[in-house]
Short mmCIF file of C-alpha atoms in Angstrom, two decimals:
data_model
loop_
_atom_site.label_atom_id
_atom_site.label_comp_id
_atom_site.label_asym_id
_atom_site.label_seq_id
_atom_site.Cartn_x
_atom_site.Cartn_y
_atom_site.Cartn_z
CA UNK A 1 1.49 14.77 13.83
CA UNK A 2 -0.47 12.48 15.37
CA UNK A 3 -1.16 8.95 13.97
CA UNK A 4 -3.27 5.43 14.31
CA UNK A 5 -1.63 2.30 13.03
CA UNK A 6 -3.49 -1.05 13.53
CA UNK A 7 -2.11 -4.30 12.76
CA UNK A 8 -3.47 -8.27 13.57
CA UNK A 9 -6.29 -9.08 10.96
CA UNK A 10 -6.32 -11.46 8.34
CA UNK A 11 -8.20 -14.92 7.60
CA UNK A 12 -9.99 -17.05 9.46
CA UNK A 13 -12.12 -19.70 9.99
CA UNK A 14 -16.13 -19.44 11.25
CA UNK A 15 -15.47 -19.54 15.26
CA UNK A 16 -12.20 -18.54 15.31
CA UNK A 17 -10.38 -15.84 16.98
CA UNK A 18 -7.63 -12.76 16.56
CA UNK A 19 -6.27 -9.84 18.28
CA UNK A 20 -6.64 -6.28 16.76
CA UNK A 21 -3.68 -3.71 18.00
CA UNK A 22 -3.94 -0.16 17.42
CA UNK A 23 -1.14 2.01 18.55
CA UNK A 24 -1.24 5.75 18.63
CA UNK A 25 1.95 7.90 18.32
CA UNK A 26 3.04 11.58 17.89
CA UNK A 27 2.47 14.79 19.72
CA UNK A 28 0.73 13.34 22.48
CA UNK A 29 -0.76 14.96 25.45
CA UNK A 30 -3.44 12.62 26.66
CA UNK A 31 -5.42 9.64 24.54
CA UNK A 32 -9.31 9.83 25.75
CA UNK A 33 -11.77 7.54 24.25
CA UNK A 34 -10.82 4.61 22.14
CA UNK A 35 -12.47 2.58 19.27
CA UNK A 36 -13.08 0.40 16.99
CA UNK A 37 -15.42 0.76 14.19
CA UNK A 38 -15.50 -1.85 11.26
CA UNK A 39 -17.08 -1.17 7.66
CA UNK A 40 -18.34 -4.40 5.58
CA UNK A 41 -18.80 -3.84 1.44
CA UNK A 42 -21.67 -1.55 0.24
CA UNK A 43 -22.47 -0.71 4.13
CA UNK A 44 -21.52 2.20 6.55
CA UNK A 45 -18.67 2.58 8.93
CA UNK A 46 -20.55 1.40 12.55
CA UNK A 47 -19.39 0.91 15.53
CA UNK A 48 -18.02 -2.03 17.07
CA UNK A 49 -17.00 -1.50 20.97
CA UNK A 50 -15.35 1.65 22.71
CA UNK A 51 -13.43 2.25 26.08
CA UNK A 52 -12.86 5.14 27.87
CA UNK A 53 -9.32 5.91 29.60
CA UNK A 54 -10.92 4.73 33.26
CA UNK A 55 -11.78 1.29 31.22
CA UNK A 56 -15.46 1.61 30.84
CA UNK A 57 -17.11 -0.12 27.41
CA UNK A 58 -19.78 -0.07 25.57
CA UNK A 59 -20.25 -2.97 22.84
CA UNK A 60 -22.16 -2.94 19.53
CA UNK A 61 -25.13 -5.69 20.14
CA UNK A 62 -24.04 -7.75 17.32
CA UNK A 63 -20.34 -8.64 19.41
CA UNK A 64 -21.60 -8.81 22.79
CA UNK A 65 -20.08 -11.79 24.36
CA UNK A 66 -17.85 -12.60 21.88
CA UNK A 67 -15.83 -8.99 21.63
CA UNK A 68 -13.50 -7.44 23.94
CA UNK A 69 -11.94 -4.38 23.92
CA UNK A 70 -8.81 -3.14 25.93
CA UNK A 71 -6.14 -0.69 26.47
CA UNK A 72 -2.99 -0.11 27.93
CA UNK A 73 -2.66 3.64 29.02
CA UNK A 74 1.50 3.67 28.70
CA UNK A 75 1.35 2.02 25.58
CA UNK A 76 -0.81 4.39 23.91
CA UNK A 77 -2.40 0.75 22.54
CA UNK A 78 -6.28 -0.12 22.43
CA UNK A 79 -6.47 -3.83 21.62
CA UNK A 80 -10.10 -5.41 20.11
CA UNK A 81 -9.58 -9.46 20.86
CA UNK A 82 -12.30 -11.29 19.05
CA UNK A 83 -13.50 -14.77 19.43
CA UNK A 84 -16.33 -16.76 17.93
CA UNK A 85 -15.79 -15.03 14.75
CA UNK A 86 -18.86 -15.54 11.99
CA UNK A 87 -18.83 -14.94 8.59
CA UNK A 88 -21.13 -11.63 9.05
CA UNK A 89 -18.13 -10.29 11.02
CA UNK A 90 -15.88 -9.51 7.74
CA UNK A 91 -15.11 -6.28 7.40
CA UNK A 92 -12.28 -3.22 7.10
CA UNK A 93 -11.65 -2.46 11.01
CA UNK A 94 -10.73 1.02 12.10
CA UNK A 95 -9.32 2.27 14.65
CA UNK A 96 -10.70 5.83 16.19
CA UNK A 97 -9.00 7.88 18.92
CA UNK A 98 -9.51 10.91 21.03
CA UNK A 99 -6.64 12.38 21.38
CA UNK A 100 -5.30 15.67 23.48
CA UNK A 101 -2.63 17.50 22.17
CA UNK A 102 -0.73 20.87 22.77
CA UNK A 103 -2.48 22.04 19.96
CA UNK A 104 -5.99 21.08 20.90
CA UNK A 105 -8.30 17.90 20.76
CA UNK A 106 -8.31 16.01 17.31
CA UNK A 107 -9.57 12.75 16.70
CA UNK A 108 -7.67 10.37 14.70
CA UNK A 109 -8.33 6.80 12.63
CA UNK A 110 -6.45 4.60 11.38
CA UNK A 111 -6.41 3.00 8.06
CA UNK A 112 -8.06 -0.13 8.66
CA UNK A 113 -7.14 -3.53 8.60
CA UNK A 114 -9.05 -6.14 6.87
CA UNK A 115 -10.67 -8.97 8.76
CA UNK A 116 -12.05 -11.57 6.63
CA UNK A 117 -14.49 -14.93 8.07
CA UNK A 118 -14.62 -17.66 5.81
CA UNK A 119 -14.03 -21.68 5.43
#
């Protein structure tokens, strides 16, 4: 069984910053692509920034600049460390994974950790 557990919101003032972990564990063969996707009250999941295993990213438009995503490979850990936080940023966060196992490919989230922006 393979699982996502994320950890590190909470909340915080307008400009602030925290750290989102996400660790994977299980049946393991090989973690691919990594995520984070964040869901705000009455609107759909979307992403927010994803790396690949060789550390490439792509960034939603709305976090660009202030955003940045990371992993460590023998951790089985994608990190999300976000700065200049603004009230439009609350949200559930999830983490998503690609995962290889002996079984096959699944993908995997995790349940979410709230995030909340507010004075």
């Amino acid at each position: 069984q393979v699982q996502l557990v994320e950890s590190g919101g909470g909340l915080v003032q307008p400009g602030g910053s925290l750290r989102l972990s996400c660790v994977a564990s299980g049946s393991i063969f090989r973690i691919n692509a990594m995520g984070w996707y964040r869901q705000a009250p009455g609107k759909e999941r979307q992403l927010v920034a994803i790396i690949a295993r060789g550390g490439s990213t792509t960034y939603a438009d709305s976090v660009k600049g202030r955003f940045t995503i990371s992993r460590d490979n023998a951790k089985s850990t994608v990190y999300l460390q976000m700065d200049s936080l603004k009230p439009e940023d609350t949200a559930v966060y999830y983490c998503n994974a690609d995962i290889a196992t002996a079984s096959g490919a699944v993908q995997r989230w995790g349940q979410g950790t709230q995030v909340t922006v507010s004075s």
